[in-house]
XYZ file of C-alpha atoms in Angstrom:
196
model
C 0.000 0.000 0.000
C 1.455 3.313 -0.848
C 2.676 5.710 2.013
C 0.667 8.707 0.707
C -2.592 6.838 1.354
C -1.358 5.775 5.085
C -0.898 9.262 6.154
C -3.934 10.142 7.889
C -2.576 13.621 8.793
C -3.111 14.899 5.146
C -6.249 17.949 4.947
C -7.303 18.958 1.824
C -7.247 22.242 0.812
C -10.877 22.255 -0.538
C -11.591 22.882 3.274
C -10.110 26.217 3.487
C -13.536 26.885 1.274
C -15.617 26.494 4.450
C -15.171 30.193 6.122
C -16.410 28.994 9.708
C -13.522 27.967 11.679
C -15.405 26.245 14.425
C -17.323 23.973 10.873
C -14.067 23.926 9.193
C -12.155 22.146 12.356
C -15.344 19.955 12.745
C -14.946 18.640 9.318
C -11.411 18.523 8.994
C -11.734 16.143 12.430
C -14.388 14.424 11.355
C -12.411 13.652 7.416
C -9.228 12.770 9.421
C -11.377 10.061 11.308
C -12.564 8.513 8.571
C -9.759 8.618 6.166
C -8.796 5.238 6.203
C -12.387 3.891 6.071
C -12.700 5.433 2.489
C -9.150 3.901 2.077
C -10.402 0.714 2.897
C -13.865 0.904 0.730
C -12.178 2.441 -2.377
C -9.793 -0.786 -2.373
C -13.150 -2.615 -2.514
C -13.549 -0.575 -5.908
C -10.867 0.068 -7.109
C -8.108 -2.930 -5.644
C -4.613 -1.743 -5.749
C -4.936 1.461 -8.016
C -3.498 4.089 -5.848
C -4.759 6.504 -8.314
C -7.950 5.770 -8.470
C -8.444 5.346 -4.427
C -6.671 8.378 -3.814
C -9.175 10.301 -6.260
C -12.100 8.751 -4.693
C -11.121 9.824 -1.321
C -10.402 13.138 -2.545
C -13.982 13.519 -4.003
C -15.321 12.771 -0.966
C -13.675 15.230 0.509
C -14.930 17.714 -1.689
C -18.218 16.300 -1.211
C -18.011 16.640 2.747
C -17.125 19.866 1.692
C -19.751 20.997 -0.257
C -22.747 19.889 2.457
C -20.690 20.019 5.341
C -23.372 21.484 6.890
C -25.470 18.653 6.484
C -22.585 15.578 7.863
C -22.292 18.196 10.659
C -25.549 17.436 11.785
C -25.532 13.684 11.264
C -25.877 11.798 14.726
C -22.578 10.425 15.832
C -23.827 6.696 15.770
C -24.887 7.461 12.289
C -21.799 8.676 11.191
C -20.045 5.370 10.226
C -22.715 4.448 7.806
C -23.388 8.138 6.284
C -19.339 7.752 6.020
C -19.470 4.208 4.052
C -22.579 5.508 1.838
C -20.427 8.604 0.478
C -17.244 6.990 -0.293
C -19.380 3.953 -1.773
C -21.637 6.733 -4.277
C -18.179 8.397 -5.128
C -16.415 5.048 -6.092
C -19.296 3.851 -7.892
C -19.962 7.315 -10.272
C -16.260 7.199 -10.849
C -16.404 3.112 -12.262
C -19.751 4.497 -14.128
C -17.751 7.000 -15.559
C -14.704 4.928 -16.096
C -17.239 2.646 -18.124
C -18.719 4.873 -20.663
C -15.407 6.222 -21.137
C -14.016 2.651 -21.867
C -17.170 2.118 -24.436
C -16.514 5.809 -25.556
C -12.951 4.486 -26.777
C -13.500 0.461 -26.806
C -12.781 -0.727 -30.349
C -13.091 -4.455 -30.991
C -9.831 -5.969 -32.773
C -12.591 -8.130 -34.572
C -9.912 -11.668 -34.955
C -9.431 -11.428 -31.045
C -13.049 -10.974 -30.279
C -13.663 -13.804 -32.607
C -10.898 -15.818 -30.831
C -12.288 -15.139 -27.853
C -15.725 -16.165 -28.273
C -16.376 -19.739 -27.508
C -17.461 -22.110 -30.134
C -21.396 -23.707 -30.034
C -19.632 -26.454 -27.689
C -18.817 -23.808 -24.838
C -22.156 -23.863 -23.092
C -23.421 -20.322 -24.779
C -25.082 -21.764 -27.720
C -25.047 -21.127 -30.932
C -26.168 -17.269 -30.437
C -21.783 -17.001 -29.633
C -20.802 -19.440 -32.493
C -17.885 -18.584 -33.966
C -19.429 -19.142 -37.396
C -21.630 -16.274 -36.418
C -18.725 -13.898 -34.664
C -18.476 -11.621 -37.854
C -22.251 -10.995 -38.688
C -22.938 -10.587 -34.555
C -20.379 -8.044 -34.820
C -21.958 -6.170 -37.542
C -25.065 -6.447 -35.456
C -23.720 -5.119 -32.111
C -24.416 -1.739 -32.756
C -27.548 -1.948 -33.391
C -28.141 -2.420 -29.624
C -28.269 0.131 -26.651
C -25.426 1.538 -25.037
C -26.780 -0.538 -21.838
C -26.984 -3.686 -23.618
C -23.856 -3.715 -25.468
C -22.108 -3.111 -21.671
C -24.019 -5.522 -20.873
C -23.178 -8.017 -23.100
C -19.454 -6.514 -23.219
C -18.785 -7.138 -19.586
C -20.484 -10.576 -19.438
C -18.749 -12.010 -22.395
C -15.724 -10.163 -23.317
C -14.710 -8.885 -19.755
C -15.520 -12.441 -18.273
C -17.682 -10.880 -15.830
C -19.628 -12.929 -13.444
C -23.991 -11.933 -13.635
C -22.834 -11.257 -9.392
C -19.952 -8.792 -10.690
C -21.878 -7.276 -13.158
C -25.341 -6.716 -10.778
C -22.369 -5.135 -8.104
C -20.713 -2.816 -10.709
C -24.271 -2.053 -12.293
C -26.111 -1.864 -8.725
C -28.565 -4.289 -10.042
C -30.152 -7.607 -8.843
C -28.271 -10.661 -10.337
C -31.936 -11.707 -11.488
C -32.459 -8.251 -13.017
C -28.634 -8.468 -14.822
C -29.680 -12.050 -15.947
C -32.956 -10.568 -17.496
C -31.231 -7.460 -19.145
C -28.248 -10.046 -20.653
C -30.816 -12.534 -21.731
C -32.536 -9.477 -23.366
C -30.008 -8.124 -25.053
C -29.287 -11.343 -26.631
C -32.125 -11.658 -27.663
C -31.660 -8.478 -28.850
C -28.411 -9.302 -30.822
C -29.799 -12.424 -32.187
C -32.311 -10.600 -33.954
C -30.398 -8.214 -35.154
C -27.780 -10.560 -36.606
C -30.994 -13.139 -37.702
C -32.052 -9.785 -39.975
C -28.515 -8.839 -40.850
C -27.837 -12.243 -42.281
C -31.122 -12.540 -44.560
C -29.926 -9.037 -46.201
C-alpha cells in the first residue's frame, strides 16, 4: 500500500472553502477520522490502483465539503454508515464513468473478439458461435449503449452476472434478465442482418 494513502494527517485544501472555523475544524476532524475507512472501501472498488483510491477519497472530501453542513448534523452513531454511503456513491460514479469512457474508446480488434468467443460447444449456444462472430459483430451496434455493456462485460470482460449486478447496482436476477434481453436483442439483429 502506498505511504501517501497511510498518512492520515493529510487535509485537503478544498476545506479552506468552508469560512467557519469552528465547521471547518469539525470537518477537517471528522475527514481525518474517517480517512482510512474510504481507504479501505475504495480498495473494494478500485483494488490496488493508488490513483484511483486516492481520487475517490479526494472527491469525498470535496463532497463533505460541499454539504458540510449537512454531515455536521448527522448523529454520531450514524456517522459510520453516512461515512461508508459517500465513499461507496463516489467510487461507484467514478467506475460508471470509467465505463462509458471505456465504451466511448473500446474498439473491438474483430480476430481477437472472434478468438475469444467460444465455439457452439462452450455452453453459450449457438447465439456465440464462432461461425456467427463476424455478422454478430456487424449487429452489435444496433443495440443500446446498456446492452452492449451488458453483453461486453459478461462475455468479453468475463464478468460474473454477481460482478456485473455489483458494478451495475442491479439484482443478479435483473442483470440475468437485461443479458438474456439483449441477446435476444443481438440475435435478432444478426438473424435480420444475415437474410440481407
Amino acid at each position: 500500500m502506498n505511504n501517501m494513502l497511510n498518512y492520515s494527517g493529510i487535509v485537503p485544501i478544498v476545506f479552506l472553502a468552508i469560512e467557519n472555523d469552528t465547521d471547518r475544524e469539525a470537518i477537517t476532524e471528522l475527514y481525518l477520522s474517517y480517512r482510512n475507512l474510504f481507504i479501505k472501501v475504495a480498495r473494494k472498488f478500485f483494488g490496488n490502483n493508488d490513483v484511483e483510491v486516492e481520487d475517490a477519497v479526494a472527491a469525498t472530501a470535496e463532497r463533505l465539503c460541499k454539504y458540510y453542513e449537512n454531515f455536521l448534523r448527522v448523529p454520531c452513531k450514524k456517522m459510520p454508515l453516512y461515512m461508508v454511503y459517500t465513499i461507496s456513491n463516489v467510487c461507484r460514479n467514478r467506475m460508471q464513468k470509467l465505463r462509458e469512457e471505456k465504451v466511448m474508446c473500446y474498439e473491438v480488434d474483430i480476430e481477437d473478439a472472434i478468438n475469444q468467443i467460444p465455439d457452439s460447444h462452450g455452453g453459450i449456444g449457438v447465439l456465440f458461435d464462432r461461425s456467427n462472430a463476424l455478422v454478430l459483430l456487424d449487429s452489435f451496434e444496433s443495440l443500446s449503449s446498456r446492452e452492449k455493456e451488458l453483453i461486453r462485460m459478461r462475455h468479453i470482460d468475463r464478468y460474473s452476472i454477481e460482478e456485473i449486478a455489483d458494478q451495475l447496482n442491479l439484482k443478479p436476477n435483473a442483470v440475468y434478465t437485461a443479458l438474456s434481453r439483449a441477446k435476444a436483442h443481438l440475435e435478432q439483429a444478426a438473424s435480420l442482418s444475415a437474410k440481407e
